[in-house]
Amino acid sequence: MGWFSKLLLPGRLRTGPTALLPARPDPKTLLAVAQLADPEARTDGDDILAGGSRIQPPVELTGEVLAKLGVPGEDTLWACRIAADGPLPVDFFDKSLAEGIAYRLGGWSLCQGEPLDPAEDGGDPLVYLPAVPEPEEILPILAGALRHADAVDTERWPEGELVEGVVHVPVRRGRVADVYAGADVLVTIEEGHRLPPAAQTRWPYLTEIAIARVSPVARTEETRGEDVELTGVVSGEAADGPTEDVTSADATASAPDGGSQAEEADEVRESLLARAAVALALAYGLRGIAADSRGFQLVEADDVLPGRYA
């Protein structure tokens, strides 16, 4: 029975990456979700090949196995294990693939024994760009897409310049090229990233791309242990591939009552939708590709919300 053995199954899934889904996914839906991360994803027998990874067909898990996997409060889930098809995928793409599938189908992801509900963190929308845009290219787009800043915070951005309600900070050190800020949204332009599958399809002749990261203006960015200080000084370089948020100004804090929690959840949702709208405006204006934090393409702002395909 191979990895389907009840004895081997928990161990195989625990190492992951694995998407744990509340219902058996329709093969066409699963392929459509995979194609958001890799437009060239295709079926191969019962598997789906996407970005150098193999998405294995769903296996039903019951409470006994789920308990061994450390997933609480679930009687039945369907597991799709993600396995490298050949050399290990670069930039943790297999892990991002499991999280992105779980995010869109309302499930959990599991990697190295740690179950994760990806819906708890929508992350920062991204825009893949063939090159770093010049300020005169991006400023008119952001002026129409961002809520305008009233003035430059000179203590935070001593080199910042206010242009039509958008603060422009030329960094030009390390990987960060430019920073643009409105009243509540920050756009960080990073250069020198390896191409994710979605960008490889669009620009097969490139060896690297730029990425615009759309985050809350109040957040302190920490990506994979390397700090990006937006005061004109960059410490280290941001890591390639989708990043995980360590601190988040739009994370839901504990609240004294259910009403307050619901209001905070609504604020988080609206913040995420607003940033996705900015990413889409940039992608349209600069002929780039809008994606979520895990590298799944966005067609409209609502695509950034969890459970979109559930």
PDB file of C-alpha atoms in Angstrom:
ATOM      1  CA  MET A   1       0.000   0.000   0.000  1.00  0.00           C
ATOM      2  CA  GLY A   2       3.039   2.293   0.072  1.00  0.00           C
ATOM      3  CA  TRP A   3       2.485   5.603   1.786  1.00  0.00           C
ATOM      4  CA  PHE A   4      -1.213   4.796   2.197  1.00  0.00           C
ATOM      5  CA  SER A   5      -0.313   2.403   5.010  1.00  0.00           C
ATOM      6  CA  LYS A   6      -1.913   3.504   8.274  1.00  0.00           C
ATOM      7  CA  LEU A   7       1.432   2.958   9.957  1.00  0.00           C
ATOM      8  CA  LEU A   8       3.441   5.116   7.543  1.00  0.00           C
ATOM      9  CA  LEU A   9       0.807   7.686   6.622  1.00  0.00           C
ATOM     10  CA  PRO A  10       1.073  10.024   9.666  1.00  0.00           C
ATOM     11  CA  GLY A  11       4.853  10.202   9.403  1.00  0.00           C
ATOM     12  CA  ARG A  12       4.784  10.886   5.662  1.00  0.00           C
ATOM     13  CA  LEU A  13       2.181  13.624   6.017  1.00  0.00           C
ATOM     14  CA  ARG A  14       3.809  15.152   9.090  1.00  0.00           C
ATOM     15  CA  THR A  15       7.018  15.908   7.213  1.00  0.00           C
ATOM     16  CA  GLY A  16       4.912  17.426   4.463  1.00  0.00           C
ATOM     17  CA  PRO A  17       4.323  19.797   2.969  1.00  0.00           C
ATOM     18  CA  THR A  18       0.684  18.700   2.961  1.00  0.00           C
ATOM     19  CA  ALA A  19      -2.624  20.504   2.379  1.00  0.00           C
ATOM     20  CA  LEU A  20      -5.381  19.254   4.719  1.00  0.00           C
ATOM     21  CA  LEU A  21      -8.771  20.087   3.208  1.00  0.00           C
ATOM     22  CA  PRO A  22     -12.315  19.963   4.684  1.00  0.00           C
ATOM     23  CA  ALA A  23     -13.781  18.227   1.606  1.00  0.00           C
ATOM     24  CA  ARG A  24     -12.436  16.065  -1.181  1.00  0.00           C
ATOM     25  CA  PRO A  25     -11.331  18.570  -3.856  1.00  0.00           C
ATOM     26  CA  ASP A  26     -12.652  18.209  -7.366  1.00  0.00           C
ATOM     27  CA  PRO A  27      -9.652  17.442  -9.644  1.00  0.00           C
ATOM     28  CA  LYS A  28     -10.503  20.323 -11.985  1.00  0.00           C
ATOM     29  CA  THR A  29     -10.747  22.752  -9.069  1.00  0.00           C
ATOM     30  CA  LEU A  30      -7.452  21.539  -7.622  1.00  0.00           C
ATOM     31  CA  LEU A  31      -5.769  21.979 -11.012  1.00  0.00           C
ATOM     32  CA  ALA A  32      -7.253  25.477 -11.388  1.00  0.00           C
ATOM     33  CA  VAL A  33      -5.892  26.457  -7.964  1.00  0.00           C
ATOM     34  CA  ALA A  34      -2.461  25.033  -8.821  1.00  0.00           C
ATOM     35  CA  GLN A  35      -2.447  27.003 -12.083  1.00  0.00           C
ATOM     36  CA  LEU A  36      -2.745  30.222 -10.082  1.00  0.00           C
ATOM     37  CA  ALA A  37       0.745  29.473  -8.740  1.00  0.00           C
ATOM     38  CA  ASP A  38       2.074  27.926 -11.961  1.00  0.00           C
ATOM     39  CA  PRO A  39       0.074  28.638 -15.139  1.00  0.00           C
ATOM     40  CA  GLU A  40       1.738  25.622 -16.740  1.00  0.00           C
ATOM     41  CA  ALA A  41       0.585  23.201 -14.033  1.00  0.00           C
ATOM     42  CA  ARG A  42      -0.832  20.018 -15.566  1.00  0.00           C
ATOM     43  CA  THR A  43      -2.141  16.615 -14.646  1.00  0.00           C
ATOM     44  CA  ASP A  44       0.165  13.600 -14.727  1.00  0.00           C
ATOM     45  CA  GLY A  45      -1.881  10.496 -14.052  1.00  0.00           C
ATOM     46  CA  ASP A  46      -3.572  11.064 -10.708  1.00  0.00           C
ATOM     47  CA  ASP A  47      -1.029  13.735  -9.724  1.00  0.00           C
ATOM     48  CA  ILE A  48      -0.699  17.414 -10.644  1.00  0.00           C
ATOM     49  CA  LEU A  49       2.715  18.795 -11.586  1.00  0.00           C
ATOM     50  CA  ALA A  50       3.274  22.434 -10.603  1.00  0.00           C
ATOM     51  CA  GLY A  51       6.513  24.379 -10.300  1.00  0.00           C
ATOM     52  CA  GLY A  52       8.754  21.342  -9.877  1.00  0.00           C
ATOM     53  CA  SER A  53       6.398  19.807  -7.303  1.00  0.00           C
ATOM     54  CA  ARG A  54       3.943  16.933  -7.494  1.00  0.00           C
ATOM     55  CA  ILE A  55       0.521  17.374  -5.857  1.00  0.00           C
ATOM     56  CA  GLN A  56      -0.596  13.879  -4.940  1.00  0.00           C
ATOM     57  CA  PRO A  57      -4.288  12.863  -5.040  1.00  0.00           C
ATOM     58  CA  PRO A  58      -6.356  13.438  -1.894  1.00  0.00           C
ATOM     59  CA  VAL A  59      -6.458  10.783   0.829  1.00  0.00           C
ATOM     60  CA  GLU A  60      -9.196  10.739   3.473  1.00  0.00           C
ATOM     61  CA  LEU A  61      -7.998  11.127   7.062  1.00  0.00           C
ATOM     62  CA  THR A  62     -10.115  10.348  10.119  1.00  0.00           C
ATOM     63  CA  GLY A  63      -9.874  11.460  13.729  1.00  0.00           C
ATOM     64  CA  GLU A  64      -7.277   8.883  14.794  1.00  0.00           C
ATOM     65  CA  VAL A  65      -4.758   9.915  12.140  1.00  0.00           C
ATOM     66  CA  LEU A  66      -5.562  13.610  12.574  1.00  0.00           C
ATOM     67  CA  ALA A  67      -4.889  13.330  16.298  1.00  0.00           C
ATOM     68  CA  LYS A  68      -1.454  11.896  15.521  1.00  0.00           C
ATOM     69  CA  LEU A  69      -0.843  14.836  13.194  1.00  0.00           C
ATOM     70  CA  GLY A  70      -1.741  17.349  15.915  1.00  0.00           C
ATOM     71  CA  VAL A  71      -4.810  18.750  14.136  1.00  0.00           C
ATOM     72  CA  PRO A  72      -7.470  19.485  16.779  1.00  0.00           C
ATOM     73  CA  GLY A  73     -11.244  19.431  16.516  1.00  0.00           C
ATOM     74  CA  GLU A  74     -11.555  17.736  13.111  1.00  0.00           C
ATOM     75  CA  ASP A  75     -13.264  14.401  12.410  1.00  0.00           C
ATOM     76  CA  THR A  76     -12.411  14.085   8.710  1.00  0.00           C
ATOM     77  CA  LEU A  77     -10.010  15.912   6.397  1.00  0.00           C
ATOM     78  CA  TRP A  78      -8.601  15.184   2.951  1.00  0.00           C
ATOM     79  CA  ALA A  79      -4.821  15.292   2.580  1.00  0.00           C
ATOM     80  CA  CYS A  80      -2.948  16.298  -0.573  1.00  0.00           C
ATOM     81  CA  ARG A  81       0.769  15.748  -0.053  1.00  0.00           C
ATOM     82  CA  ILE A  82       3.192  17.926  -2.033  1.00  0.00           C
ATOM     83  CA  ALA A  83       6.367  16.134  -3.136  1.00  0.00           C
ATOM     84  CA  ALA A  84       9.374  17.404  -5.067  1.00  0.00           C
ATOM     85  CA  ASP A  85       9.404  16.124  -8.631  1.00  0.00           C
ATOM     86  CA  GLY A  86      13.152  15.693  -9.047  1.00  0.00           C
ATOM     87  CA  PRO A  87      15.466  18.243  -7.372  1.00  0.00           C
ATOM     88  CA  LEU A  88      14.070  20.010  -4.338  1.00  0.00           C
ATOM     89  CA  PRO A  89      11.930  23.032  -5.310  1.00  0.00           C
ATOM     90  CA  VAL A  90      13.714  26.360  -4.847  1.00  0.00           C
ATOM     91  CA  ASP A  91      12.451  29.108  -2.561  1.00  0.00           C
ATOM     92  CA  PHE A  92      10.271  26.744  -0.518  1.00  0.00           C
ATOM     93  CA  PHE A  93       7.774  26.632  -3.386  1.00  0.00           C
ATOM     94  CA  ASP A  94       6.411  23.250  -2.263  1.00  0.00           C
ATOM     95  CA  LYS A  95       5.593  24.709   1.175  1.00  0.00           C
ATOM     96  CA  SER A  96       3.998  27.792  -0.402  1.00  0.00           C
ATOM     97  CA  LEU A  97       2.009  25.517  -2.709  1.00  0.00           C
ATOM     98  CA  ALA A  98       0.575  23.540   0.218  1.00  0.00           C
ATOM     99  CA  GLU A  99      -0.289  26.723   2.124  1.00  0.00           C
ATOM    100  CA  GLY A 100      -1.842  28.379  -0.931  1.00  0.00           C
ATOM    101  CA  ILE A 101      -4.018  25.367  -1.740  1.00  0.00           C
ATOM    102  CA  ALA A 102      -5.163  25.150   1.883  1.00  0.00           C
ATOM    103  CA  TYR A 103      -5.804  28.907   1.963  1.00  0.00           C
ATOM    104  CA  ARG A 104      -8.068  28.818  -1.079  1.00  0.00           C
ATOM    105  CA  LEU A 105      -9.912  25.650  -0.147  1.00  0.00           C
ATOM    106  CA  GLY A 106     -10.494  26.529   3.503  1.00  0.00           C
ATOM    107  CA  GLY A 107      -8.130  23.985   5.042  1.00  0.00           C
ATOM    108  CA  TRP A 108      -4.888  23.555   6.971  1.00  0.00           C
ATOM    109  CA  SER A 109      -1.318  23.096   5.837  1.00  0.00           C
ATOM    110  CA  LEU A 110       1.175  20.816   7.518  1.00  0.00           C
ATOM    111  CA  CYS A 111       4.964  20.970   7.264  1.00  0.00           C
ATOM    112  CA  GLN A 112       7.618  19.436   9.505  1.00  0.00           C
ATOM    113  CA  GLY A 113       5.018  18.449  12.065  1.00  0.00           C
ATOM    114  CA  GLU A 114       3.471  21.909  12.481  1.00  0.00           C
ATOM    115  CA  PRO A 115      -0.201  22.329  11.468  1.00  0.00           C
ATOM    116  CA  LEU A 116      -0.993  25.839  10.272  1.00  0.00           C
ATOM    117  CA  ASP A 117      -4.275  27.568   9.518  1.00  0.00           C
ATOM    118  CA  PRO A 118      -3.159  29.862   6.662  1.00  0.00           C
ATOM    119  CA  ALA A 119      -6.383  31.872   6.913  1.00  0.00           C
ATOM    120  CA  GLU A 120      -4.989  33.433  10.097  1.00  0.00           C
ATOM    121  CA  ASP A 121      -2.518  35.430   8.006  1.00  0.00           C
ATOM    122  CA  GLY A 122      -3.310  36.638   4.489  1.00  0.00           C
ATOM    123  CA  GLY A 123       0.186  38.108   4.188  1.00  0.00           C
ATOM    124  CA  ASP A 124       1.247  40.914   1.885  1.00  0.00           C
ATOM    125  CA  PRO A 125       0.081  41.044  -1.749  1.00  0.00           C
ATOM    126  CA  LEU A 126       2.936  41.124  -4.263  1.00  0.00           C
ATOM    127  CA  VAL A 127       3.477  42.389  -7.779  1.00  0.00           C
ATOM    128  CA  TYR A 128       6.042  40.689 -10.015  1.00  0.00           C
ATOM    129  CA  LEU A 129       7.749  43.187 -12.349  1.00  0.00           C
ATOM    130  CA  PRO A 130      10.329  42.648 -15.103  1.00  0.00           C
ATOM    131  CA  ALA A 131      12.434  45.543 -13.752  1.00  0.00           C
ATOM    132  CA  VAL A 132      12.431  48.179 -11.025  1.00  0.00           C
ATOM    133  CA  PRO A 133      10.024  50.922 -12.187  1.00  0.00           C
ATOM    134  CA  GLU A 134      11.185  54.516 -12.330  1.00  0.00           C
ATOM    135  CA  PRO A 135       9.474  56.894  -9.886  1.00  0.00           C
ATOM    136  CA  GLU A 136       7.785  58.748 -12.743  1.00  0.00           C
ATOM    137  CA  GLU A 137       6.201  55.447 -13.820  1.00  0.00           C
ATOM    138  CA  ILE A 138       4.879  54.307 -10.473  1.00  0.00           C
ATOM    139  CA  LEU A 139       3.995  57.578  -8.695  1.00  0.00           C
ATOM    140  CA  PRO A 140       0.970  58.447 -10.899  1.00  0.00           C
ATOM    141  CA  ILE A 141      -0.440  54.949 -10.352  1.00  0.00           C
ATOM    142  CA  LEU A 142      -0.003  55.102  -6.589  1.00  0.00           C
ATOM    143  CA  ALA A 143      -1.391  58.634  -6.450  1.00  0.00           C
ATOM    144  CA  GLY A 144      -4.639  57.236  -7.796  1.00  0.00           C
ATOM    145  CA  ALA A 145      -4.601  54.000  -5.780  1.00  0.00           C
ATOM    146  CA  LEU A 146      -3.446  55.012  -2.276  1.00  0.00           C
ATOM    147  CA  ARG A 147      -5.114  57.073   0.416  1.00  0.00           C
ATOM    148  CA  HIS A 148      -2.895  60.164   0.364  1.00  0.00           C
ATOM    149  CA  ALA A 149      -0.375  61.024   3.054  1.00  0.00           C
ATOM    150  CA  ASP A 150      -0.611  64.564   4.407  1.00  0.00           C
ATOM    151  CA  ALA A 151       3.106  65.076   5.034  1.00  0.00           C
ATOM    152  CA  VAL A 152       6.461  63.314   5.221  1.00  0.00           C
ATOM    153  CA  ASP A 153       7.393  61.748   8.547  1.00  0.00           C
ATOM    154  CA  THR A 154      10.902  63.194   8.489  1.00  0.00           C
ATOM    155  CA  GLU A 155      11.951  61.273  11.603  1.00  0.00           C
ATOM    156  CA  ARG A 156      11.167  57.974   9.906  1.00  0.00           C
ATOM    157  CA  TRP A 157      12.016  58.979   6.337  1.00  0.00           C
ATOM    158  CA  PRO A 158      14.508  61.859   6.371  1.00  0.00           C
ATOM    159  CA  GLU A 159      15.096  61.396   2.635  1.00  0.00           C
ATOM    160  CA  GLY A 160      11.403  61.161   1.783  1.00  0.00           C
ATOM    161  CA  GLU A 161       9.694  63.457  -0.712  1.00  0.00           C
ATOM    162  CA  LEU A 162       5.933  64.032  -0.895  1.00  0.00           C
ATOM    163  CA  VAL A 163       4.662  63.800  -4.477  1.00  0.00           C
ATOM    164  CA  GLU A 164       0.894  64.075  -5.057  1.00  0.00           C
ATOM    165  CA  GLY A 165       0.085  62.544  -1.693  1.00  0.00           C
ATOM    166  CA  VAL A 166       2.655  59.740  -1.949  1.00  0.00           C
ATOM    167  CA  VAL A 167       5.901  59.703   0.034  1.00  0.00           C
ATOM    168  CA  HIS A 168       8.812  58.492  -2.106  1.00  0.00           C
ATOM    169  CA  VAL A 169      11.930  57.241  -0.324  1.00  0.00           C
ATOM    170  CA  PRO A 170      14.847  56.320  -2.620  1.00  0.00           C
ATOM    171  CA  VAL A 171      16.757  53.620  -0.732  1.00  0.00           C
ATOM    172  CA  ARG A 172      19.033  52.084  -3.402  1.00  0.00           C
ATOM    173  CA  ARG A 173      20.920  49.900  -0.939  1.00  0.00           C
ATOM    174  CA  GLY A 174      20.883  46.162  -0.562  1.00  0.00           C
ATOM    175  CA  ARG A 175      17.913  44.635  -2.334  1.00  0.00           C
ATOM    176  CA  VAL A 176      15.413  47.434  -1.626  1.00  0.00           C
ATOM    177  CA  ALA A 177      15.369  50.035  -4.386  1.00  0.00           C
ATOM    178  CA  ASP A 178      12.506  52.362  -3.473  1.00  0.00           C
ATOM    179  CA  VAL A 179       9.786  52.768  -0.877  1.00  0.00           C
ATOM    180  CA  TYR A 180       6.448  54.511  -1.483  1.00  0.00           C
ATOM    181  CA  ALA A 181       4.000  55.308   1.308  1.00  0.00           C
ATOM    182  CA  GLY A 182       0.461  56.603   1.461  1.00  0.00           C
ATOM    183  CA  ALA A 183      -1.539  57.223   4.607  1.00  0.00           C
ATOM    184  CA  ASP A 184      -1.880  53.541   5.485  1.00  0.00           C
ATOM    185  CA  VAL A 185      -0.165  51.448   2.795  1.00  0.00           C
ATOM    186  CA  LEU A 186       3.522  50.911   2.133  1.00  0.00           C
ATOM    187  CA  VAL A 187       4.905  49.711  -1.216  1.00  0.00           C
ATOM    188  CA  THR A 188       8.458  48.357  -1.089  1.00  0.00           C
ATOM    189  CA  ILE A 189      10.253  47.705  -4.378  1.00  0.00           C
ATOM    190  CA  GLU A 190      12.790  44.873  -4.147  1.00  0.00           C
ATOM    191  CA  GLU A 191      15.105  43.825  -6.967  1.00  0.00           C
ATOM    192  CA  GLY A 192      17.135  40.737  -7.774  1.00  0.00           C
ATOM    193  CA  HIS A 193      14.573  37.995  -7.034  1.00  0.00           C
ATOM    194  CA  ARG A 194      14.654  34.633  -8.734  1.00  0.00           C
ATOM    195  CA  LEU A 195      11.670  33.972 -10.972  1.00  0.00           C
ATOM    196  CA  PRO A 196       8.660  32.183  -9.446  1.00  0.00           C
ATOM    197  CA  PRO A 197       6.750  29.890 -11.823  1.00  0.00           C
ATOM    198  CA  ALA A 198       4.134  32.526 -12.696  1.00  0.00           C
ATOM    199  CA  ALA A 199       6.862  34.964 -13.753  1.00  0.00           C
ATOM    200  CA  GLN A 200       8.793  32.313 -15.682  1.00  0.00           C
ATOM    201  CA  THR A 201       5.737  31.799 -17.865  1.00  0.00           C
ATOM    202  CA  ARG A 202       5.397  35.524 -18.587  1.00  0.00           C
ATOM    203  CA  TRP A 203       9.097  36.397 -18.934  1.00  0.00           C
ATOM    204  CA  PRO A 204      11.033  33.230 -19.892  1.00  0.00           C
ATOM    205  CA  TYR A 205      13.974  35.333 -21.110  1.00  0.00           C
ATOM    206  CA  LEU A 206      14.654  36.938 -17.697  1.00  0.00           C
ATOM    207  CA  THR A 207      16.962  35.589 -15.016  1.00  0.00           C
ATOM    208  CA  GLU A 208      15.598  37.737 -12.181  1.00  0.00           C
ATOM    209  CA  ILE A 209      12.711  40.101 -11.486  1.00  0.00           C
ATOM    210  CA  ALA A 210      11.665  42.943  -9.203  1.00  0.00           C
ATOM    211  CA  ILE A 211       8.890  42.573  -6.633  1.00  0.00           C
ATOM    212  CA  ALA A 212       6.596  45.250  -5.218  1.00  0.00           C
ATOM    213  CA  ARG A 213       5.415  44.268  -1.732  1.00  0.00           C
ATOM    214  CA  VAL A 214       2.230  45.948  -0.481  1.00  0.00           C
ATOM    215  CA  SER A 215       2.065  46.068   3.320  1.00  0.00           C
ATOM    216  CA  PRO A 216       0.460  48.144   6.099  1.00  0.00           C
ATOM    217  CA  VAL A 217       2.413  51.346   6.655  1.00  0.00           C
ATOM    218  CA  ALA A 218       2.682  50.736  10.409  1.00  0.00           C
ATOM    219  CA  ARG A 219       4.311  47.320  10.117  1.00  0.00           C
ATOM    220  CA  THR A 220       7.928  46.628  10.968  1.00  0.00           C
ATOM    221  CA  GLU A 221       9.050  44.263   8.221  1.00  0.00           C
ATOM    222  CA  GLU A 222      11.075  41.196   9.220  1.00  0.00           C
ATOM    223  CA  THR A 223      11.468  38.609   6.474  1.00  0.00           C
ATOM    224  CA  ARG A 224      13.337  35.381   7.161  1.00  0.00           C
ATOM    225  CA  GLY A 225      15.410  36.943   9.953  1.00  0.00           C
ATOM    226  CA  GLU A 226      16.660  39.921   7.917  1.00  0.00           C
ATOM    227  CA  ASP A 227      15.451  43.383   8.880  1.00  0.00           C
ATOM    228  CA  VAL A 228      14.588  46.046   6.348  1.00  0.00           C
ATOM    229  CA  GLU A 229      14.829  49.455   7.997  1.00  0.00           C
ATOM    230  CA  LEU A 230      13.017  52.015   5.872  1.00  0.00           C
ATOM    231  CA  THR A 231      15.062  55.022   6.898  1.00  0.00           C
ATOM    232  CA  GLY A 232      17.385  54.925   3.932  1.00  0.00           C
ATOM    233  CA  VAL A 233      19.453  52.088   5.417  1.00  0.00           C
ATOM    234  CA  VAL A 234      18.954  48.443   4.512  1.00  0.00           C
ATOM    235  CA  SER A 235      20.400  45.753   6.786  1.00  0.00           C
ATOM    236  CA  GLY A 236      20.963  42.622   4.716  1.00  0.00           C
ATOM    237  CA  GLU A 237      18.870  41.533   1.758  1.00  0.00           C
ATOM    238  CA  ALA A 238      15.293  40.309   1.708  1.00  0.00           C
ATOM    239  CA  ALA A 239      15.043  36.596   1.013  1.00  0.00           C
ATOM    240  CA  ASP A 240      13.864  35.178  -2.297  1.00  0.00           C
ATOM    241  CA  GLY A 241      10.411  33.697  -2.577  1.00  0.00           C
ATOM    242  CA  PRO A 242       7.237  34.275  -0.563  1.00  0.00           C
ATOM    243  CA  THR A 243       7.894  35.584   2.935  1.00  0.00           C
ATOM    244  CA  GLU A 244       6.201  34.916   6.224  1.00  0.00           C
ATOM    245  CA  ASP A 245       5.048  37.841   8.360  1.00  0.00           C
ATOM    246  CA  VAL A 246       6.675  37.952  11.776  1.00  0.00           C
ATOM    247  CA  THR A 247       5.024  41.094  13.095  1.00  0.00           C
ATOM    248  CA  SER A 248       1.842  42.504  11.656  1.00  0.00           C
ATOM    249  CA  ALA A 249      -0.003  45.711  12.400  1.00  0.00           C
ATOM    250  CA  ASP A 250      -3.157  44.248  10.900  1.00  0.00           C
ATOM    251  CA  ALA A 251      -3.108  40.988  12.890  1.00  0.00           C
ATOM    252  CA  THR A 252      -6.199  40.404  14.979  1.00  0.00           C
ATOM    253  CA  ALA A 253      -5.507  41.186  18.631  1.00  0.00           C
ATOM    254  CA  SER A 254      -7.376  39.720  21.564  1.00  0.00           C
ATOM    255  CA  ALA A 255     -10.602  41.537  22.324  1.00  0.00           C
ATOM    256  CA  PRO A 256     -12.869  41.587  25.381  1.00  0.00           C
ATOM    257  CA  ASP A 257     -16.031  40.545  23.543  1.00  0.00           C
ATOM    258  CA  GLY A 258     -17.217  38.909  20.358  1.00  0.00           C
ATOM    259  CA  GLY A 259     -18.431  42.179  18.849  1.00  0.00           C
ATOM    260  CA  SER A 260     -15.002  43.757  19.094  1.00  0.00           C
ATOM    261  CA  GLN A 261     -13.393  40.650  17.643  1.00  0.00           C
ATOM    262  CA  ALA A 262     -15.809  40.744  14.707  1.00  0.00           C
ATOM    263  CA  GLU A 263     -15.021  44.405  14.103  1.00  0.00           C
ATOM    264  CA  GLU A 264     -11.290  43.711  14.176  1.00  0.00           C
ATOM    265  CA  ALA A 265     -11.732  40.789  11.779  1.00  0.00           C
ATOM    266  CA  ASP A 266     -13.628  43.094   9.414  1.00  0.00           C
ATOM    267  CA  GLU A 267     -10.820  45.654   9.626  1.00  0.00           C
ATOM    268  CA  VAL A 268      -8.222  42.990   8.810  1.00  0.00           C
ATOM    269  CA  ARG A 269     -10.323  41.848   5.849  1.00  0.00           C
ATOM    270  CA  GLU A 270     -10.796  45.375   4.511  1.00  0.00           C
ATOM    271  CA  SER A 271      -7.086  46.141   4.928  1.00  0.00           C
ATOM    272  CA  LEU A 272      -6.171  43.013   2.960  1.00  0.00           C
ATOM    273  CA  LEU A 273      -8.683  43.846   0.205  1.00  0.00           C
ATOM    274  CA  ALA A 274      -7.400  47.415  -0.022  1.00  0.00           C
ATOM    275  CA  ARG A 275      -3.806  46.247  -0.398  1.00  0.00           C
ATOM    276  CA  ALA A 276      -4.821  43.678  -3.002  1.00  0.00           C
ATOM    277  CA  ALA A 277      -6.519  46.476  -4.954  1.00  0.00           C
ATOM    278  CA  VAL A 278      -3.260  48.462  -4.875  1.00  0.00           C
ATOM    279  CA  ALA A 279      -1.342  45.409  -6.114  1.00  0.00           C
ATOM    280  CA  LEU A 280      -3.788  44.947  -8.984  1.00  0.00           C
ATOM    281  CA  ALA A 281      -3.532  48.634  -9.930  1.00  0.00           C
ATOM    282  CA  LEU A 282       0.265  48.345 -10.028  1.00  0.00           C
ATOM    283  CA  ALA A 283       0.143  45.121 -12.030  1.00  0.00           C
ATOM    284  CA  TYR A 284      -2.200  46.694 -14.576  1.00  0.00           C
ATOM    285  CA  GLY A 285      -0.304  49.969 -14.827  1.00  0.00           C
ATOM    286  CA  LEU A 286       3.173  48.421 -14.976  1.00  0.00           C
ATOM    287  CA  ARG A 287       2.270  45.254 -16.927  1.00  0.00           C
ATOM    288  CA  GLY A 288       3.220  43.056 -14.025  1.00  0.00           C
ATOM    289  CA  ILE A 289       1.611  40.109 -12.249  1.00  0.00           C
ATOM    290  CA  ALA A 290      -0.352  40.546  -9.011  1.00  0.00           C
ATOM    291  CA  ALA A 291      -0.042  37.673  -6.551  1.00  0.00           C
ATOM    292  CA  ASP A 292      -0.712  36.884  -2.928  1.00  0.00           C
ATOM    293  CA  SER A 293       2.051  36.356  -0.375  1.00  0.00           C
ATOM    294  CA  ARG A 294       2.367  32.687  -1.393  1.00  0.00           C
ATOM    295  CA  GLY A 295       2.766  33.404  -5.098  1.00  0.00           C
ATOM    296  CA  PHE A 296      -0.791  32.621  -6.275  1.00  0.00           C
ATOM    297  CA  GLN A 297      -1.978  35.061  -8.941  1.00  0.00           C
ATOM    298  CA  LEU A 298      -4.772  37.545  -8.246  1.00  0.00           C
ATOM    299  CA  VAL A 299      -7.340  38.478 -10.882  1.00  0.00           C
ATOM    300  CA  GLU A 300      -9.542  40.592  -8.622  1.00  0.00           C
ATOM    301  CA  ALA A 301      -9.170  41.867  -5.070  1.00  0.00           C
ATOM    302  CA  ASP A 302     -11.491  39.232  -3.572  1.00  0.00           C
ATOM    303  CA  ASP A 303      -9.071  36.519  -4.719  1.00  0.00           C
ATOM    304  CA  VAL A 304      -6.853  37.427  -1.766  1.00  0.00           C
ATOM    305  CA  LEU A 305      -9.478  36.243   0.747  1.00  0.00           C
ATOM    306  CA  PRO A 306      -9.326  32.751   2.309  1.00  0.00           C
ATOM    307  CA  GLY A 307     -11.689  30.005   1.146  1.00  0.00           C
ATOM    308  CA  ARG A 308     -12.144  31.584  -2.264  1.00  0.00           C
ATOM    309  CA  TYR A 309     -12.482  28.212  -4.026  1.00  0.00           C
ATOM    310  CA  ALA A 310     -14.109  26.308  -1.153  1.00  0.00           C
TER     311      ALA A 310
END
